[in-house]
Tab-separated table of C-alpha atoms and ligand atoms in Angstrom:
chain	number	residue	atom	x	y	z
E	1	UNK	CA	113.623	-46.647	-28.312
E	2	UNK	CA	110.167	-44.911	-27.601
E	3	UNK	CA	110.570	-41.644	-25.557
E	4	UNK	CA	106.999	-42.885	-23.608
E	5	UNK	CA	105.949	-46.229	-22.756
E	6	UNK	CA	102.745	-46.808	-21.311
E	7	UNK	CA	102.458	-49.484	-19.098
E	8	UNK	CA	98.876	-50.596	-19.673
E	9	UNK	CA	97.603	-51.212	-22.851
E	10	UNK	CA	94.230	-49.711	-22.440
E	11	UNK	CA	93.024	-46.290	-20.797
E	12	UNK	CA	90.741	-46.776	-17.794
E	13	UNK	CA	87.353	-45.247	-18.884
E	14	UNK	CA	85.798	-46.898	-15.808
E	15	UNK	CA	83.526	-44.656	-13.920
E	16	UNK	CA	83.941	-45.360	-11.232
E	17	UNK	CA	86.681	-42.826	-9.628
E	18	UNK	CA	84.835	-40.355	-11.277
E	19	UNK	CA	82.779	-37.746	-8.854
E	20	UNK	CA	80.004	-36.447	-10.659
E	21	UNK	CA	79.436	-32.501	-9.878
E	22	UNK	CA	77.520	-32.054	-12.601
E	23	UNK	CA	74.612	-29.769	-11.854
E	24	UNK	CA	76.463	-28.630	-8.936
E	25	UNK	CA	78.260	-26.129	-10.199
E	26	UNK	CA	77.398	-23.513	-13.033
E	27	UNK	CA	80.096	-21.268	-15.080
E	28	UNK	CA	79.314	-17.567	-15.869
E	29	UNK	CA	79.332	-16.711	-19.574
E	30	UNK	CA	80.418	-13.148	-18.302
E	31	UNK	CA	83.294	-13.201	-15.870
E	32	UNK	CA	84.285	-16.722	-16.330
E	33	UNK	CA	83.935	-17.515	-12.664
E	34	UNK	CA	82.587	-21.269	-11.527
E	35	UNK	CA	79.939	-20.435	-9.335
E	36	UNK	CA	78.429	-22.634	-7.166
E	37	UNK	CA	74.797	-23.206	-7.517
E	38	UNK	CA	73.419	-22.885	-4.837
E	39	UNK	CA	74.926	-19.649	-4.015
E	40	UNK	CA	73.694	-18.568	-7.565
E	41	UNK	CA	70.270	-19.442	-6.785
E	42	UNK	CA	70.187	-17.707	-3.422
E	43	UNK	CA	71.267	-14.722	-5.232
E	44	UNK	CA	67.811	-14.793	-7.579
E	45	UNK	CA	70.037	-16.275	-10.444
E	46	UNK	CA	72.631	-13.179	-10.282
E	47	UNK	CA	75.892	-14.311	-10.537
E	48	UNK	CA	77.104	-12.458	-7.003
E	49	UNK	CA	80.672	-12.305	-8.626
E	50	UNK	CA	79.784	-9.875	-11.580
E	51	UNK	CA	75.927	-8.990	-11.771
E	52	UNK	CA	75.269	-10.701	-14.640
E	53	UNK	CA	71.497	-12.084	-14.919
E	54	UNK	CA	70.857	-15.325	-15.256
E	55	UNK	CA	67.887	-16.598	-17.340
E	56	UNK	CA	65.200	-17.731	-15.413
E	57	UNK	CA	62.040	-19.815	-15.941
E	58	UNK	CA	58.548	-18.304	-15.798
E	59	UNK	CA	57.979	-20.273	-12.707
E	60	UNK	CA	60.911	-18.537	-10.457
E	61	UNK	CA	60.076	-15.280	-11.828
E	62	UNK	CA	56.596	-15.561	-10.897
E	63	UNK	CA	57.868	-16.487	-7.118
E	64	UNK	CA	60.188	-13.647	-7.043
E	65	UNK	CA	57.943	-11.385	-7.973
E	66	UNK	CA	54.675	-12.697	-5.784
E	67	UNK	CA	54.233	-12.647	-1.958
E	68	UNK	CA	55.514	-15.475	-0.178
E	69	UNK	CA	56.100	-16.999	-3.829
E	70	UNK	CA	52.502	-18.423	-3.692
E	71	UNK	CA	49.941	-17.490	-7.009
E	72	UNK	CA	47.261	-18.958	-8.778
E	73	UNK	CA	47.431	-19.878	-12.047
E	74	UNK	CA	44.969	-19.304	-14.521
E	75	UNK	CA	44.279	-20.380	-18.231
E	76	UNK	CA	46.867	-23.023	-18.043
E	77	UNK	CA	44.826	-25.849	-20.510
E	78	UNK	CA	45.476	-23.544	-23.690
E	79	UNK	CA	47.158	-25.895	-26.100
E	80	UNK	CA	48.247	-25.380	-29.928
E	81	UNK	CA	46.163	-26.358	-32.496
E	82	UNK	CA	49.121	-26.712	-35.261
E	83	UNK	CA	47.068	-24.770	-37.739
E	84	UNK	CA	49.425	-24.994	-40.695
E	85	UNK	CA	50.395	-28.931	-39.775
E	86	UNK	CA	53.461	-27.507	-40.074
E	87	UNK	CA	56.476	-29.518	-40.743
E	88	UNK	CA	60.395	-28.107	-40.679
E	89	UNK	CA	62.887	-30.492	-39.898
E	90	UNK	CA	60.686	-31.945	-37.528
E	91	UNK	CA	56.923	-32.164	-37.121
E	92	UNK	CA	55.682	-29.033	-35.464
E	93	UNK	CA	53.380	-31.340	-33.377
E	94	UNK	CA	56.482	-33.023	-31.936
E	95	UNK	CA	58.047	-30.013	-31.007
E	96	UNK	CA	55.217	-28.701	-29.222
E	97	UNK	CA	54.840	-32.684	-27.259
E	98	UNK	CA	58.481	-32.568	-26.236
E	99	UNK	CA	58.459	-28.742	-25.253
E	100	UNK	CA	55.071	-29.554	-23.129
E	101	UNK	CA	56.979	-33.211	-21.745
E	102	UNK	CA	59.956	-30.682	-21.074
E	103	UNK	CA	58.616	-27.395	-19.479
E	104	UNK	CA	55.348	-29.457	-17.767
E	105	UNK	CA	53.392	-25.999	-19.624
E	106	UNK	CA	51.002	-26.218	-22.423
E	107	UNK	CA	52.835	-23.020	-23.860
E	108	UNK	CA	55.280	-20.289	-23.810
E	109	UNK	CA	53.197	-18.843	-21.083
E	110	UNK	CA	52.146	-18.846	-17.250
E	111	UNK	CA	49.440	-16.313	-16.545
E	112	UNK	CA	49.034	-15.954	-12.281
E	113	UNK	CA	47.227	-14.168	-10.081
E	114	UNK	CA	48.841	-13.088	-6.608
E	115	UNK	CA	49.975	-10.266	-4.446
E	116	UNK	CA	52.422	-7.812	-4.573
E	117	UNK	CA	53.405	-5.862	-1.468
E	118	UNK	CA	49.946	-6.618	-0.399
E	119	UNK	CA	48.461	-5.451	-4.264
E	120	UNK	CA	46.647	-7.985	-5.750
E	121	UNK	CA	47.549	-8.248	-9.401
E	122	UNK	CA	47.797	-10.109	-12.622
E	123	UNK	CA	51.030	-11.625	-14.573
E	124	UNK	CA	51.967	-13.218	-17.458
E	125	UNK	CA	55.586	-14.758	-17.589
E	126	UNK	CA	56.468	-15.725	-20.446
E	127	UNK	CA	59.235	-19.590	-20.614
E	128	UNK	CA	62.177	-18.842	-22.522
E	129	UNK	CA	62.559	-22.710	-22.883
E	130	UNK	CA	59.199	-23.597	-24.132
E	131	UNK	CA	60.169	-23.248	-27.983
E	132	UNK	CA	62.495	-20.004	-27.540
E	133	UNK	CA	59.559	-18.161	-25.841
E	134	UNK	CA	57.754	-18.012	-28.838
E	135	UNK	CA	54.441	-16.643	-29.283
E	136	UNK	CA	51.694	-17.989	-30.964
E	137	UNK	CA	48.583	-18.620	-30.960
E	138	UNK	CA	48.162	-20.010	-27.451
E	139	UNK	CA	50.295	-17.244	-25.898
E	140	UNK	CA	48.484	-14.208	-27.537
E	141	UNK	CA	45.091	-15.742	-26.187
E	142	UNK	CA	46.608	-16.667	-22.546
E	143	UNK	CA	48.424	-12.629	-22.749
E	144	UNK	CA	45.106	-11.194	-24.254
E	145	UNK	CA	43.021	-13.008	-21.574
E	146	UNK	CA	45.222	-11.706	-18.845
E	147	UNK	CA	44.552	-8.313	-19.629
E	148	UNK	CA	41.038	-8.930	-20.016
E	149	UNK	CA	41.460	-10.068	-16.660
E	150	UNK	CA	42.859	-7.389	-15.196
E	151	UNK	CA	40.431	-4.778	-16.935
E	152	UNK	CA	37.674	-6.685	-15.289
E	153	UNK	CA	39.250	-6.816	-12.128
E	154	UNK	CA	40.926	-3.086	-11.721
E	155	UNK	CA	44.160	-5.657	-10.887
E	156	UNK	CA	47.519	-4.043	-12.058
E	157	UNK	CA	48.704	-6.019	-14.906
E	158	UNK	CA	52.513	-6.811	-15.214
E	159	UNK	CA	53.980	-9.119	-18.621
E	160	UNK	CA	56.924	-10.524	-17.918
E	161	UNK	CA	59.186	-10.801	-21.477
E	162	UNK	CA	61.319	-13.542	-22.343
E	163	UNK	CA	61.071	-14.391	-26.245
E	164	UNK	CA	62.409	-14.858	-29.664
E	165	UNK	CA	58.945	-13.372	-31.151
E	166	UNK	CA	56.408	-14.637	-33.231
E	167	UNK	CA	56.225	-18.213	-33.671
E	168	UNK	CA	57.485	-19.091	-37.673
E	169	UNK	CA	55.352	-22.524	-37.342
E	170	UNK	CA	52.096	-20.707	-36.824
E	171	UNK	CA	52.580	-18.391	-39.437
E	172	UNK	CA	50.275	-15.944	-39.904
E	173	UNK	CA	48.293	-16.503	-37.183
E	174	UNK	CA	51.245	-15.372	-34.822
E	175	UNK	CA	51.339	-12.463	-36.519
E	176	UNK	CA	47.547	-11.626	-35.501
E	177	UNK	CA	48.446	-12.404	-31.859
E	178	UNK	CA	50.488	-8.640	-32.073
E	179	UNK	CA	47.206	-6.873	-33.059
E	180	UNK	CA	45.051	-8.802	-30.775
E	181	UNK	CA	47.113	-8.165	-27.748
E	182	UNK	CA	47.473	-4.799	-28.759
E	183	UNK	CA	43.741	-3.679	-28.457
E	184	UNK	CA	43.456	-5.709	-25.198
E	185	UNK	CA	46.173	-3.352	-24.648
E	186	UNK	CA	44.545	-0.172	-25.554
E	187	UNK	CA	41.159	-1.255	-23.665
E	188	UNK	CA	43.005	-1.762	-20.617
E	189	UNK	CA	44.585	1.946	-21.466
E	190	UNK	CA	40.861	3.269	-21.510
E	191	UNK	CA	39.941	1.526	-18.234
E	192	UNK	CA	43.329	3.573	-16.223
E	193	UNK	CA	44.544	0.293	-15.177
E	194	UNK	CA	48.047	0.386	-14.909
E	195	UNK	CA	50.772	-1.888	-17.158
E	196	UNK	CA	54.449	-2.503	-16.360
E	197	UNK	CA	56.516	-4.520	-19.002
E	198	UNK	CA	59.407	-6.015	-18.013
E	199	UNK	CA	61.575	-7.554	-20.555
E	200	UNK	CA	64.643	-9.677	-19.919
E	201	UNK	CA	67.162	-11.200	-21.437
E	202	UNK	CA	65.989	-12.083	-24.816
E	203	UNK	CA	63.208	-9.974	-25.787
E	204	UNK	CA	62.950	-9.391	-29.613
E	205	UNK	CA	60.709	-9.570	-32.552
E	206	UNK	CA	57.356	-9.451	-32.384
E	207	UNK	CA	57.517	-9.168	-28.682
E	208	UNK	CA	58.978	-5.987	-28.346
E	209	UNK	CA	56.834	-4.956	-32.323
E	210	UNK	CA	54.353	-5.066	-29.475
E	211	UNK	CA	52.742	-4.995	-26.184
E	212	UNK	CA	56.621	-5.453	-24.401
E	213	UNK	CA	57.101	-1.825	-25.601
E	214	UNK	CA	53.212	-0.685	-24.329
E	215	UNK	CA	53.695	-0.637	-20.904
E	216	UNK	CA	52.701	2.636	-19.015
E	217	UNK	CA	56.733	1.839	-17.808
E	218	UNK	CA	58.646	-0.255	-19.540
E	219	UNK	CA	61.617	-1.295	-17.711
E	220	UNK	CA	64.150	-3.731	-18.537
E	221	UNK	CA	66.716	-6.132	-16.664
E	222	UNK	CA	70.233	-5.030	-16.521
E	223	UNK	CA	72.445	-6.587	-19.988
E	224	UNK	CA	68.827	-8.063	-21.256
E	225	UNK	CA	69.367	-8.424	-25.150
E	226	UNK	CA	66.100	-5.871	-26.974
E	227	UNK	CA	65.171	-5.608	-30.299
E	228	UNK	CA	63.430	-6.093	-33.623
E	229	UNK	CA	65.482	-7.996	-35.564
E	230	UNK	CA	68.969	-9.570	-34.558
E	231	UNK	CA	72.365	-7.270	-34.835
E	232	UNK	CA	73.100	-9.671	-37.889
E	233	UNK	CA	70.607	-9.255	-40.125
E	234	UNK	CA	70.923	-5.272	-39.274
E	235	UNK	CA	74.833	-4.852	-40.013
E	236	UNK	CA	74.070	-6.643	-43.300
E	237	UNK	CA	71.109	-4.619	-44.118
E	238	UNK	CA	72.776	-1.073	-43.989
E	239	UNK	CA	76.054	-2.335	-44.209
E	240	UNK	CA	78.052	-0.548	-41.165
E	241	UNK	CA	79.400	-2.079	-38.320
E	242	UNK	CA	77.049	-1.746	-34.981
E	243	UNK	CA	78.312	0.227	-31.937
E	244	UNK	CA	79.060	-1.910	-28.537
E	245	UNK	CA	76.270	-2.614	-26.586
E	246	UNK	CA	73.637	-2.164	-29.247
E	247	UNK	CA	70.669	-4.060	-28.378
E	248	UNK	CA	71.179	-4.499	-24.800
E	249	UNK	CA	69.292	-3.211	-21.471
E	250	UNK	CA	71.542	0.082	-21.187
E	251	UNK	CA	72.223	1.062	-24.509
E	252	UNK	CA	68.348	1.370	-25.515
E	253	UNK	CA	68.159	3.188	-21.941
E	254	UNK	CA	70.414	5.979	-23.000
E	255	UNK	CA	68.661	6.079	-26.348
E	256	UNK	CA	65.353	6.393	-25.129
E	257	UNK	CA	63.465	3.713	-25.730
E	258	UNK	CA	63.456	2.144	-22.013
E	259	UNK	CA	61.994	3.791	-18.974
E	260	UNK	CA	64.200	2.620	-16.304
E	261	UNK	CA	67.016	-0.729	-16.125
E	262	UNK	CA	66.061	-2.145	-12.641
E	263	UNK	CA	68.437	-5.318	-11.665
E	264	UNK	CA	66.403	-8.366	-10.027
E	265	UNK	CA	66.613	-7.842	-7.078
E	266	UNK	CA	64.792	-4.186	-6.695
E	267	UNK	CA	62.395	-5.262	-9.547
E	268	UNK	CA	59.640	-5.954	-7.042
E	269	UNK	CA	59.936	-3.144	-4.626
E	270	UNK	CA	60.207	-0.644	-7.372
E	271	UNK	CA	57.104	-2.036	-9.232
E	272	UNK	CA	55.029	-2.018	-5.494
E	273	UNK	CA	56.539	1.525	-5.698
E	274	UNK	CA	55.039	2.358	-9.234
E	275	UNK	CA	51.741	1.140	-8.945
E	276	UNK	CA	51.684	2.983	-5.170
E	277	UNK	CA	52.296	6.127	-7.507
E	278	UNK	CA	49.636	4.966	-10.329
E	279	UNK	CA	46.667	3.501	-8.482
E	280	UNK	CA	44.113	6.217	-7.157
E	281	UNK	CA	43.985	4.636	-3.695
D	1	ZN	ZN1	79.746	-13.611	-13.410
């Protein structure tokens, strides 16, 4: 005799008593705790049960940071040329077409104009979905024109980080992005305009091999991952085991390489407060 019976023969995979929440309701990697969204999103993407940051999309960031969340964006037709015709596992062209169907940007990349406090400045946010932030081509020229932008215009420039570095499919001529954003960079340097970098959660590569670290204060989110090359790759290169925290927001505070960790929600006053302190008035 069978300790179980069931009385139908078939499951019921009908959909119909199901409710669907999805999208309603978001789980914290952190503390575990099912958040609802709405609560997370009126809480500028901070889980409100344990602080952790959410990833955002250049778009929110840009209306958190900007007056009445209104900006103009500039240099938005930029578009990848696929160099190399590069070709992994998929055609590099079709990544780029379904990131561009995805994210509605040409790029990695929304440059904006806009006020803060009252200031008018210049930012480039950088989409963490558009191809893992990566930068090539399109976003070193977008980056390099913002600062040329903001030399021009005496405008504060601020670079919002989100990125996995250089983009492999461009190859080499990634790479040059680093140098040419660089000497933007150092022009803007010569004209005393003033450059925050804010990097969040990820910011590595050739990011932070460049102008993410050039700020005149670079200041990060609080538990943003930060660095050249992945913890990985590092504890098999010298072959010891990495200390907790390495990599993140507070760690590279302590060690020096970080000017402040500001959480989300005082990034904008304390930038208004910064520039206040750097701009001859
Ligand atoms: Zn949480």
């Amino acid at each position: 005799m069978a300790w179980f019976k069931r009385e139908s023969g078939e499951l019921d995979t009908s959909g119909e008593k199901k409710v669907r929440t999805e999208g309603l309701w978001v789980k914290c990697e952190s503390c575990r705790q099912i958040i609802w969204k709405k609560d997370l999103e009126d809480n500028m993407n901070v889980c409100p049960k344990c602080d952790k940051h959410f990833r955002i999309d250049a778009r929110t960031r840009l209306a958190q940071l900007l007056d009445d969340g209104s900006y103009e964006v500039f240099d938005s037709d930029l578009t990848s040329t696929d160099p190399l015709k590069f070709v992994d596992l998929k055609a590099y062209s079709a990544r780029l077409g379904q990131a561009q169907h995805d994210t509605g940007l040409k790029d990695a990349i929304v440059n904006a104009k806009g006020k803060l406090n009252g200031r008018s400045v210049i930012v480039s946010a950088m989409e963490y979905s558009f191809i893992g932030g990566s930068m090539g081509a399109v976003v070193g020229e977008a980056i390099t024109r913002a600062i040329e932008h903001a030399t021009d215009t005496r405008s504060p420039l601020i670079i919002v980080s989100a990125s996995g570095g250089a983009r492999m499919m461009e190859g080499v001529v990634s790479l040059m992005q680093l140098a040419k954003i660089s000497a933007a960079l150092a022009r803007l340097d010569e004209a005393k305009v003033p450059y925050v970098s804010i990097l969040t959660d990820p910011t590595t590569g050739g990011v932070t091999a460049s102008f993410a670290m050039l700020g005149d204060l670079n200041i990060a989110e609080p538990g943003a991952l930060i660095g050249f090359a992945g913890p990985r790759v590092i504890e098999q290169t010298i072959r010891q085991k990495l200390p907790q925290g390495f990599q993140r927001s507070e760690f590279l505070l302590d060690h020096g390489m970080l000017d402040a960790v500001v959480p989300r929600k005082q990034l904008k006053p304390y930038i208004a407060r910064a520039f206040d302190f750097m701009v001859a008035a």
